[in-house]
Structures are given as C-alpha cells and as structure tokens.
Short mmCIF file of C-alpha atoms in Angstrom, two decimals:
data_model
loop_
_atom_site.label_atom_id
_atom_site.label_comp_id
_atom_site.label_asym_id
_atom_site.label_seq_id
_atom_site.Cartn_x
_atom_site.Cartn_y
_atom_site.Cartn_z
CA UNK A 1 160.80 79.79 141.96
CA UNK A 2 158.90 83.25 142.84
CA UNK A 3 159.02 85.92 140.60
CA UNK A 4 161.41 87.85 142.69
CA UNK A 5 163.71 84.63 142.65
CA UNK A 6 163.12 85.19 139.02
CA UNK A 7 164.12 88.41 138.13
CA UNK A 8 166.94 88.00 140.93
CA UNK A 9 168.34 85.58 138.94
CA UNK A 10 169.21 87.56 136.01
CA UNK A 11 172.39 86.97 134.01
CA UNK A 12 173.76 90.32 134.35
CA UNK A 13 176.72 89.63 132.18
CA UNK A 14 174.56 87.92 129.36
CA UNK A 15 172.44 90.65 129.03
CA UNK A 16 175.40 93.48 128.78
CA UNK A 17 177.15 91.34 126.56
CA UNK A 18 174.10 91.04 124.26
CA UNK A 19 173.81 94.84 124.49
CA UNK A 20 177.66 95.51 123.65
CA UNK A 21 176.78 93.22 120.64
CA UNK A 22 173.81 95.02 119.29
CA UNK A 23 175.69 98.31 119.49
CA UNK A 24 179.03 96.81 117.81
CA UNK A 25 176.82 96.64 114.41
CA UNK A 26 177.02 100.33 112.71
CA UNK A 27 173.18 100.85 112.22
CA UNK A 28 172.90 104.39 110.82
CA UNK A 29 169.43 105.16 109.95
CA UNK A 30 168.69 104.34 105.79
CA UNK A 31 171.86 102.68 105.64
CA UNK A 32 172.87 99.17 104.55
CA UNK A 33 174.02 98.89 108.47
CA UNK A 34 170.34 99.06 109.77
CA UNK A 35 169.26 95.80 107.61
CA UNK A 36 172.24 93.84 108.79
CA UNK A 37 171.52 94.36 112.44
CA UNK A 38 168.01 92.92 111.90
CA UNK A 39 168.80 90.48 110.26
CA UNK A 40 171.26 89.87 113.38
CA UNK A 41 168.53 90.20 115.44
CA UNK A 42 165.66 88.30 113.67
CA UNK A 43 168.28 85.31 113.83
CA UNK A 44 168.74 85.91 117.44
CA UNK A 45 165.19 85.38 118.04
CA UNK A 46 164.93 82.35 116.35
CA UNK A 47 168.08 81.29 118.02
CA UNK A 48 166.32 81.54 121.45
CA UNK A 49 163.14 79.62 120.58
CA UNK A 50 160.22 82.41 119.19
CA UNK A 51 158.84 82.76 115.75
CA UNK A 52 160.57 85.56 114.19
CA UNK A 53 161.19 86.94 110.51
CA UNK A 54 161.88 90.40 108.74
CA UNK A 55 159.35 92.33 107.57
CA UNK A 56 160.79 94.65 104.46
CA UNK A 57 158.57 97.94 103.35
CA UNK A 58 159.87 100.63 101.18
CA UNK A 59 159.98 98.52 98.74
CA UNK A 60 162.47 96.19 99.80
CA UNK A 61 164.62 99.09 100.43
CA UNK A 62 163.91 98.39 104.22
CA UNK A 63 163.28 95.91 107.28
CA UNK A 64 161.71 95.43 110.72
CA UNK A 65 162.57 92.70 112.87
CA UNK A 66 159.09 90.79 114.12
CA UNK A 67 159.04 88.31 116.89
CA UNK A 68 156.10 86.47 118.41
CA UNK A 69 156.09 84.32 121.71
CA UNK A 70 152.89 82.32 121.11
CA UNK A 71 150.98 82.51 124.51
CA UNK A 72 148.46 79.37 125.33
CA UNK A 73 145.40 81.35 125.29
CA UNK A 74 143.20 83.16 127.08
CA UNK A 75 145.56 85.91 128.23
CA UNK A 76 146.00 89.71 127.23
CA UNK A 77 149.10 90.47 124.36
CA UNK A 78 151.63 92.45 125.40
CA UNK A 79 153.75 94.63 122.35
CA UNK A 80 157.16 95.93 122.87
CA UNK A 81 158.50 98.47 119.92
CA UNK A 82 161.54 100.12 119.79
CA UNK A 83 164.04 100.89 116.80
CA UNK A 84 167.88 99.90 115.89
CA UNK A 85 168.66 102.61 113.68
CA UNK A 86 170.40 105.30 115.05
CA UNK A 87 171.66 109.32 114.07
CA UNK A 88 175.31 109.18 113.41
CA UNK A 89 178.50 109.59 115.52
CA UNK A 90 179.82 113.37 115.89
CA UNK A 91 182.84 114.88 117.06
CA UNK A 92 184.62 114.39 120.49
CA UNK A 93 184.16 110.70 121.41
CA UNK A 94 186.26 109.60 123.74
CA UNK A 95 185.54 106.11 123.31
CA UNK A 96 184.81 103.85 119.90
CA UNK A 97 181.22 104.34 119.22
CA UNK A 98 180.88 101.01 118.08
CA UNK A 99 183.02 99.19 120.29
CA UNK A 100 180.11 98.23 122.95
CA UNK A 101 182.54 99.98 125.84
CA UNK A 102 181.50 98.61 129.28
CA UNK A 103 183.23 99.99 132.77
CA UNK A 104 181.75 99.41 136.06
CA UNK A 105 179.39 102.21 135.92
CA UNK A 106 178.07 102.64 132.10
CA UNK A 107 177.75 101.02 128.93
CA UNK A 108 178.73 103.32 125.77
CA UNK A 109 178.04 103.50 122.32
CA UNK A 110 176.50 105.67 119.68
CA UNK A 111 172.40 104.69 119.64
CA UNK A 112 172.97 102.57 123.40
CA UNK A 113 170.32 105.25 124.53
CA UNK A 114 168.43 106.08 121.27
CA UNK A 115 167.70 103.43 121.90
CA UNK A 116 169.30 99.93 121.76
CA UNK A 117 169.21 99.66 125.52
CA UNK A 118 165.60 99.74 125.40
CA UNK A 119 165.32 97.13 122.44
CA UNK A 120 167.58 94.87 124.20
CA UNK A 121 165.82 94.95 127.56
CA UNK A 122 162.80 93.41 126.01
CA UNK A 123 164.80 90.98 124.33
CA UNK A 124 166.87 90.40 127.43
CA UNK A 125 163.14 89.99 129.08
CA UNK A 126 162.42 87.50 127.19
CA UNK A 127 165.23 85.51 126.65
CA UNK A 128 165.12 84.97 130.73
CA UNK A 129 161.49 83.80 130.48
CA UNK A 130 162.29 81.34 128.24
CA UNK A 131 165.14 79.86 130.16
CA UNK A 132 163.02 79.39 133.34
CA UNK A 133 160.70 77.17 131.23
CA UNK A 134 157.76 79.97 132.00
CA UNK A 135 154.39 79.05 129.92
CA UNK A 136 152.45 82.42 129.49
CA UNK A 137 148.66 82.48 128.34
CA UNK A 138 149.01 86.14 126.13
CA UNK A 139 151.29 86.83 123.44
CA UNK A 140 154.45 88.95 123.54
CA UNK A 141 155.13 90.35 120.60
CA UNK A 142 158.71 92.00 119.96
CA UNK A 143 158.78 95.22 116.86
CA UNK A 144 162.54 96.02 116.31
CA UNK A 145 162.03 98.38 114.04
CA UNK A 146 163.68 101.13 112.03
CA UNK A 147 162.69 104.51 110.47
CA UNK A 148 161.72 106.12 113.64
CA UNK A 149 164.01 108.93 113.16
CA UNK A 150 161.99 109.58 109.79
CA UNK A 151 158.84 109.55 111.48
CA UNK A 152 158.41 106.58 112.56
CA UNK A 153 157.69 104.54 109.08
CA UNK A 154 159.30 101.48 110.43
CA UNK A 155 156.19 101.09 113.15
CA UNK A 156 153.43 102.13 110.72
CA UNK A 157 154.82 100.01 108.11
CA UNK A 158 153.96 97.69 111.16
CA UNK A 159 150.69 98.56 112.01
CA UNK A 160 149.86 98.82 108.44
CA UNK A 161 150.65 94.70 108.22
CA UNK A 162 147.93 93.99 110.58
CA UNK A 163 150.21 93.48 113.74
CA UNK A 164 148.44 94.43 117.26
CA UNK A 165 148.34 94.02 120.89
CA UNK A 166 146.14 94.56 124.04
CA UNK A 167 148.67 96.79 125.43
CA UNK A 168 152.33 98.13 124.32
CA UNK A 169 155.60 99.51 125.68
CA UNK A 170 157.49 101.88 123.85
CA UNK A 171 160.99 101.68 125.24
CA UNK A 172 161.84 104.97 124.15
CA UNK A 173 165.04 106.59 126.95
CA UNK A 174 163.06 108.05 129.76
CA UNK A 175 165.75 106.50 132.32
CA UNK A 176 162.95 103.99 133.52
CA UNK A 177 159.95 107.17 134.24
CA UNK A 178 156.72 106.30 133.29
CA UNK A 179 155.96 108.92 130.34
CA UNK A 180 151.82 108.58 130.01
CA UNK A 181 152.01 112.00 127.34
CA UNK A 182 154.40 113.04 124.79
CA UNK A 183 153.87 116.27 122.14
CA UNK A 184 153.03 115.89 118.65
CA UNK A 185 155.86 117.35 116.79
CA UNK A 186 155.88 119.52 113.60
CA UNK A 187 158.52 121.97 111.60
CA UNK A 188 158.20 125.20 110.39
CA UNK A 189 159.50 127.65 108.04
CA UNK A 190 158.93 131.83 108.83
CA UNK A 191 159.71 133.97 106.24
CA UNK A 192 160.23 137.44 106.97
CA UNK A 193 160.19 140.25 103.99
CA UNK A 194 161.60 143.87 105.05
CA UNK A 195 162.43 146.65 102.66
CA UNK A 196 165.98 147.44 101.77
CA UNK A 197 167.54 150.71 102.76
CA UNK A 198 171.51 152.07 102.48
CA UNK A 199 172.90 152.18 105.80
CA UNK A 200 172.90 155.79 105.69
CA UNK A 201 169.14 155.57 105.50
CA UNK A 202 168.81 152.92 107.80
CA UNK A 203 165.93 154.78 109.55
CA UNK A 204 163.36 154.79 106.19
CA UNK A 205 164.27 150.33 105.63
CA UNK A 206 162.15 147.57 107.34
CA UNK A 207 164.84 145.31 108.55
CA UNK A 208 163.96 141.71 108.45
CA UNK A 209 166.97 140.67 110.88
CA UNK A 210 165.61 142.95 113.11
CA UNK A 211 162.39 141.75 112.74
CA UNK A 212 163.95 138.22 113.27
CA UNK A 213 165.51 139.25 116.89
CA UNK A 214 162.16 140.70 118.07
CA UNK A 215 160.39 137.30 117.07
CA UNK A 216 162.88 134.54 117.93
CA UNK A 217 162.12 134.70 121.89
CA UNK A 218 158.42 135.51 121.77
CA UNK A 219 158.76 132.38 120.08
CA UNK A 220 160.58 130.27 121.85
CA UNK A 221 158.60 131.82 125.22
CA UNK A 222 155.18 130.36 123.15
CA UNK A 223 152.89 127.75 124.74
CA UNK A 224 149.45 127.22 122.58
CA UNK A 225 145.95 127.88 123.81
CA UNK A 226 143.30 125.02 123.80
CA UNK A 227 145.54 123.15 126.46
CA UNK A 228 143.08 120.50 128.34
CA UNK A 229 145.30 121.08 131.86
CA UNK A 230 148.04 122.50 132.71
CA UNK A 231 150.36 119.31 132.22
CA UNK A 232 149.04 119.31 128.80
CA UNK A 233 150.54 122.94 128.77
CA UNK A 234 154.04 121.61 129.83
CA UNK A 235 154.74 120.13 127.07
CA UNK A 236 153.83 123.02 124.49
CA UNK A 237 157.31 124.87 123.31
CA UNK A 238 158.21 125.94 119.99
CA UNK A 239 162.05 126.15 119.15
CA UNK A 240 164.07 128.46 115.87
CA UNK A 241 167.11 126.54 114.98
CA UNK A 242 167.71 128.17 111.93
CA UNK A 243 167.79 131.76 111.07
CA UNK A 244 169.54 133.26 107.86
CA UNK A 245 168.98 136.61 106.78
CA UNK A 246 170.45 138.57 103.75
CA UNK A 247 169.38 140.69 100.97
CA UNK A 248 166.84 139.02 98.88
CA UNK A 249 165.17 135.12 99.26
CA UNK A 250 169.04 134.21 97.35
CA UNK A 251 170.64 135.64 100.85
CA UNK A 252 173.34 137.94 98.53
CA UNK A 253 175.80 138.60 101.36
CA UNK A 254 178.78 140.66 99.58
CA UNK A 255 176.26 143.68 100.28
CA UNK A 256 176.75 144.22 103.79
CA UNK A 257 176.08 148.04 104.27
CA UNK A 258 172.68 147.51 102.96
CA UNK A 259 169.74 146.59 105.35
CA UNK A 260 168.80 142.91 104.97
CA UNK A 261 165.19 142.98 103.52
CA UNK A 262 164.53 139.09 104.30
CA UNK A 263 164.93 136.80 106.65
CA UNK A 264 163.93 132.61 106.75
CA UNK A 265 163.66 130.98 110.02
CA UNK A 266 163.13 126.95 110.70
CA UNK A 267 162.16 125.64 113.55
CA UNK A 268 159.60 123.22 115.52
CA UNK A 269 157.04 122.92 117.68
CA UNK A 270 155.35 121.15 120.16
CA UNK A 271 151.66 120.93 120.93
CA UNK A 272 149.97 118.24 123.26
CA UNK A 273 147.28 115.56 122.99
CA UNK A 274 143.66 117.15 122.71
CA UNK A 275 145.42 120.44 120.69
CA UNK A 276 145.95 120.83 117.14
CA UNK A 277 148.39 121.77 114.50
CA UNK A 278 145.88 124.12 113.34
CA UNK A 279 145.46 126.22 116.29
CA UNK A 280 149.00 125.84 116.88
CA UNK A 281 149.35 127.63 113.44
CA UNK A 282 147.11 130.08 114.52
CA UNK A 283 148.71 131.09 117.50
CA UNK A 284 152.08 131.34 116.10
CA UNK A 285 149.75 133.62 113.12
CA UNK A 286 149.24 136.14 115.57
CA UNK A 287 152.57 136.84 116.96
CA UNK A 288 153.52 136.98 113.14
CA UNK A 289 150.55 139.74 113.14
CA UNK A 290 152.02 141.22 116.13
CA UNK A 291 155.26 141.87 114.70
CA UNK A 292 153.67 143.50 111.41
CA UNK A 293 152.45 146.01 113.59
CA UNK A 294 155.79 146.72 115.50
CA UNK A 295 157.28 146.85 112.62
CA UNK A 296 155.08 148.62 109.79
CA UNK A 297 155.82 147.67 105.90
CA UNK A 298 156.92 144.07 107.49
CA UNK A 299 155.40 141.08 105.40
CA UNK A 300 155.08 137.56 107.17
CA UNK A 301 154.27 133.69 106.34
CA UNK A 302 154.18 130.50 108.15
CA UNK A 303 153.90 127.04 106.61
CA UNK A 304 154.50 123.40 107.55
CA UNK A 305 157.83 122.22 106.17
CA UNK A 306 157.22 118.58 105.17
CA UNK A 307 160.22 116.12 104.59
CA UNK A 308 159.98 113.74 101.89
CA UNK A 309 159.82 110.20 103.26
CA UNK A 310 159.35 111.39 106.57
CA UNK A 311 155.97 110.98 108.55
CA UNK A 312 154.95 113.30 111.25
CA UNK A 313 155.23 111.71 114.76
CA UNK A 314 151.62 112.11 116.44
CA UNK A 315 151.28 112.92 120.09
CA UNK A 316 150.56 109.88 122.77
CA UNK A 317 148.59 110.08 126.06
CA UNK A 318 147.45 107.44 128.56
CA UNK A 319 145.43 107.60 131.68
CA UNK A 320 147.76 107.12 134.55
CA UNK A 321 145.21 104.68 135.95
CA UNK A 322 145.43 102.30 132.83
CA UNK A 323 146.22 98.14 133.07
CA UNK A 324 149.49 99.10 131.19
CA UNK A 325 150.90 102.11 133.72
CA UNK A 326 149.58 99.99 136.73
CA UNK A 327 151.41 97.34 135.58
CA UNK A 328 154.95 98.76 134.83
CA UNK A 329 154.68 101.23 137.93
CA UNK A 330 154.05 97.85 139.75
CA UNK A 331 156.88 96.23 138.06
CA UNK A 332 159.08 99.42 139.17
CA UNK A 333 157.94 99.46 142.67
CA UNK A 334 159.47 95.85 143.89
CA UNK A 335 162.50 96.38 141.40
CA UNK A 336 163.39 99.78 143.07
CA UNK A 337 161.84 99.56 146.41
CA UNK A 338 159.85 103.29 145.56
CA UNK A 339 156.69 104.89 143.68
CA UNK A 340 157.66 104.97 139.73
CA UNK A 341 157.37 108.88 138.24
CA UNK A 342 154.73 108.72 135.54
CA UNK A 343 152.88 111.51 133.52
CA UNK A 344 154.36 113.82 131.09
CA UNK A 345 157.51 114.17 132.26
CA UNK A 346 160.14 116.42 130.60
CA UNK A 347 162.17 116.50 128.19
CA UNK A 348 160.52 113.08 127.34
CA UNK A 349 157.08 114.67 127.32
CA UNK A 350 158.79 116.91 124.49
CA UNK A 351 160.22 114.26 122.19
CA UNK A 352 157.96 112.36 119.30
CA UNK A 353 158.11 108.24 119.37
CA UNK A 354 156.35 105.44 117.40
CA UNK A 355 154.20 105.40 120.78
CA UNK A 356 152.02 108.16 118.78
CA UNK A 357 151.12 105.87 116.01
CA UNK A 358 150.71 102.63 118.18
CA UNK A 359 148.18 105.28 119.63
CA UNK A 360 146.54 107.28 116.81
CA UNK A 361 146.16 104.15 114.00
CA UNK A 362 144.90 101.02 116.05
CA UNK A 363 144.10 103.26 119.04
CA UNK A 364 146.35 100.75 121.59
CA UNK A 365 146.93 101.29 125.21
CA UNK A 366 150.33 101.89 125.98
CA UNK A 367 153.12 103.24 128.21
CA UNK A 368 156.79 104.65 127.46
CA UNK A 369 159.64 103.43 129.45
CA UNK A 370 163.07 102.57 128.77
CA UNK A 371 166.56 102.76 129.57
CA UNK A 372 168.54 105.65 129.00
CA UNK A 373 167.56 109.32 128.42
CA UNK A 374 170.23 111.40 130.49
CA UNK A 375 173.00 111.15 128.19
CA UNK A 376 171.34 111.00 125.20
CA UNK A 377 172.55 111.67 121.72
CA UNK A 378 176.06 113.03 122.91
CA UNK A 379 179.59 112.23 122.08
CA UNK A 380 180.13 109.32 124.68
CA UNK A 381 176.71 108.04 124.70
CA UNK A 382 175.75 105.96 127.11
CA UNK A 383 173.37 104.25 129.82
CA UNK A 384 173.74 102.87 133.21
CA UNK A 385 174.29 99.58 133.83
CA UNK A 386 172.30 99.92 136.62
CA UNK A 387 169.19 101.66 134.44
CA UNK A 388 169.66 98.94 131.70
CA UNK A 389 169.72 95.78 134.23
CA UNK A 390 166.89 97.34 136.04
CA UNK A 391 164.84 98.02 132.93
CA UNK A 392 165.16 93.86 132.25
CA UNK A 393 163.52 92.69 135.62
CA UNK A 394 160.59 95.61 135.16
CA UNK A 395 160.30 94.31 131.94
CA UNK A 396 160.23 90.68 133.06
CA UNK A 397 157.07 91.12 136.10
CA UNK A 398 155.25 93.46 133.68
CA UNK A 399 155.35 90.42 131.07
CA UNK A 400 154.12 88.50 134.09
CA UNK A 401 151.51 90.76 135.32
CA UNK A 402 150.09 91.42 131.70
CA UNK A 403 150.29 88.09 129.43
CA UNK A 404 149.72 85.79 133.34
CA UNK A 405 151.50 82.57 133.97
CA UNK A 406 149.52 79.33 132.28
#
C-alpha cells in the first residue's frame, strides 16, 4: 500500500466518532472534568497498542496524558502537544455543547476548536498507523495536556519531566495554515490619577476619563519598536478591555457631578520574537508621558499584572525553511492539491500556545497547525469536517516523512 493508498483509506466515521467522544466529556479547565477526560484518553492509548500513563503536577491536583510509540531506531522523534481543557460554555448555543453534534458540514461542541480537534487528529494519526501494521524508526510522542489556558503549565510541567523530541507540532486552530511565529503575550494594568473638580468648575479638574478616551486608541493603534521585519511587526498590537473610572482608586460612583479624578485600565499586549517585554514597557511609557503633557497635573503608571498560577505564554518562531515546516507543508500539498500558507499568519500569529515553551525551555523545532480556528471560542463552536479529516492524513505523511518507515 502507498502512502496515498494510506491516508485514502482513512476511517472517516471512526475518527469523527472518536472526536464527538472526546468532546462529550465536560473538560473545563481546573475542574474535576479535565482529569477524567485524561484518564479517558490515557486508556485509549493503551487500548490501541502505545505506552501511555498520566503524568499529575500541581501536586496531584492535576494531569497530562503521555503517550509514546516506541520507534526501532535510528530515526528523528516527532512530538505532538495539544490540551483537553477548555474555557466554558456561554450564552446562545444552539446546540448541546457537549453533545459531540455532527451534520454533514461541521462537528460542534464547546473546546472542538480550542482545541480537541487538533488533539484528536494526532491521535486519529496514529491510531491509522497502527492498523496498517506500519513499523517507524523515530518516536512519536503524544502530550495531551491541560493548563494551557493558565499559561501553559500543563506543557512545562512536561518539559520539566525530561520529555523531548527532534521536532514538534503544536495543533493549536489555525484551520490547517502553517503558523512559523506567534506573539509573546502579557497583561497590563494603567492607572490614571486626575484631580477632582465640581462640574461647575469642570475647566480647573484633570479628568482621568478623559484622559482614558485620549489614550485607549493610541493604544490600541500601538505596534513596538525593535521589530526584526516587518512580519515581526504584524503581530505587535496592544488591546484595553477594561476601563473603570470613578472618584477615587474605591471608584465612589453616587458622586456623579464631580469630575472623576482616576481611572484603571487592563489590557494586553503583544510583542514578537526578537522584542522584549521591556521595550514593550517602554514604548507604552512614552505614550503614558505623552498624555501627561496633553493633559498637565495628569499622573500615570504601568505595571505587569501577574495571575497567580498562571505562567506567561512566550513567543514561538521557526524558519520557514526548517525539516518540520517542509515536512507538514509537504504533507499539505498532496492532501490539498496546493502550496500550504505558512509564516505568521493572523489572528494566529496573535494568540500565545505551549508552542512558546516547547521553544524557549528545550529550544525544539517546531510548527503550529491544527484544525479549527474560524469559529473559535463562540456559542456553536465548531470545525469542519472537512478541516478535521484533512488535518488526520497531513498528520499521517508528516509522521511518515519525519520518524521514516523501518
């Protein structure tokens, strides 16, 4: 059998109905739902013939799912990480969230995009390996993690335990692009301190919501200097989510003829490989000078907001001549017929996965590409069929190309 026989052969239904399974189980991130579904999962593997056992950290308090198909030797290892938790379900669903909804077109579910698509491709890959009795020389090793929406604690708890590969795939929803750079991400907190004037005097007060308005889309406009190219550039932003402003840091509200004196804003940013937090901070500094000055008796701060039990996500880049791309853009190419996008592609380019640490700890070679992406964390959401099945075969031939048949 060729390797287009191979991946030709695919059991389409198998691998949605694994899917539909995996998003069935109610795997809210730091929830007792999470360790059930890999626990699932970790018995799945073992069920189809690879070593496989959880790995807890936090104490106990939490799991990864590990598998290892043991190559004969003498080929490069191949790591696939993705995680099972997922945010919660909000308002407006027109289908369950957990029921693992399949029509001809999608399949639905809260966390099929973010990203148990993604996980289940690799294990889908797999799985069809196995069954046609293929012998490979490298490793694959499969990371189901958690924790990635705190930072990604699941994959360094990972890393930390000695595990490694030649190469990786993060499976991350980038509806099957090649995504060589993604931004380091980081929050912020702006506090703005005016002075406090009757209405009637409104002329002789510094207001801080005023202040607020004037920053808020010099902000959002920012990109950071110290950019290595302009794609680099493309995937600077900075974004205020939260503004409240009222008199005093208690926000005392009942007074609303008197000019609000302060003002706290929250947001994040974006910077790309080769900048730094740092100068990020710096730039961000000087539009907080700026505003000083168009508004006079205005006092400013900046500082990092830092989440307990959270890690910040680092940023990821890749040549897009490296074993890894060529592999997976080969893999794409006689799946689909066309050239694979790849480089920093947006939004992906702007979101933070465990592809940063895989990166910045043991300093692997990698690539993100998965399933998914376009209806992302929404009520109703869901991946194509098409995307998902697709995802599977590239998966498959990059296996191939990477680990080579013994």
């Amino acid at each position: 059998m060729t390797y287009r026989d191979l991946i030709h052969s695919l059991d389409e239904n198998a691998c949605l109905a694994l899917l539909s399974d995996w998003v069935k189980h109610k795997s809210y991130s730091e929830t007792e739902g999470e360790k059930a579904l890999v626990h699932h999962v970790v018995g799945q593997m073992q069920a189809m013939g690879i070593e496989a056992h959880m790995q807890s950290f936090d104490e106990g308090r939490r799991a990864n799912a590990i598998g290892l198909w043991k190559g004969t030797g003498g080929g490069k290892s191949l790591l696939f990480n993705g995680h099972l938790d997922t945010n919660p379900a909000t308002e407006g669903w027109t289908v369950d969230p957990w029921g693992g909804v399949v029509d001809e077109e999608f399949i639905y579910g809260i966390g099929v995009s973010n990203m148990k698509a993604g996980d289940a491709a690799s294990y889908c890959a797999v799985k069809t390996l196995l069954g046609a009795d293929v012998k490979l020389k490298g490793d694959v090793i499969l990371t189901y993690v958690v924790g990635e929406l705190q930072g990604g604690v699941g994959t360094v708890a990972a890393i930390e335990s000695g595990i490694r590969a030649d190469y990786f795939v993060n499976s991350e929803p980038t509806d099957v692009q090649a995504v060589t750079m993604h931004a380091c991400a980081f929050s912020f907190v702006i506090e703005l301190v005016g002075n406090t004037r009757h209405l009637s005097k409104r002329e002789h007060a510094v207001d801080a919501i005023m202040a607020a308005c004037d920053l808020v889309p010099r902000l959002n406009a920012m990109t950071f200097s110290g950019a290595p190219s302009p794609e680099h550039e493309s995937i600077n932003r900075v974004h205020v989510g939260v503004m409240h402003g009222a008199l005093g840091k208690e926000l005392h509200e009942w007074r609303a003829p008197q000019v609000a004196d302060y003002c706290k804003l929250k947001g994040s940013g974006r910077f790309a490989p080769g900048q730094t937090q740092d100068g990020a901070l710096a730039d961000m500094q000087r539009e907080l000078t700026a505003l000083e000055q168009r508004f006079p008796g205005l006092k400013t701060s900046i500082r990092i907001e830092k989440k307990e039990g959270h890690r910040s996500m680092p940023a990821f880049e890749v040549a897009k001549d490296a074993r890894i791309v060529k592999a997976i853009n080969a893999a794409y190419e006689v799946v689909r017929g066309e050239k694979q996008p790849t480089g920093a592609i947006r939004p992906p380019g702007f979101f933070g996965t465990d592809a940063g640490h895989l990166y910045a700890q043991p300093g692997m070679e990698g690539v993100v590409c998965g399933p998914g992406g376009r209806y992302n964390t929404m009520p109703d959401e869901r991946v194509e069929i098409r995307d998902f099945l697709d995802m599977v075969r590239i998966y498959m031939l990059t296996i191939l190309d990477i680990c080579e048949v013994a």
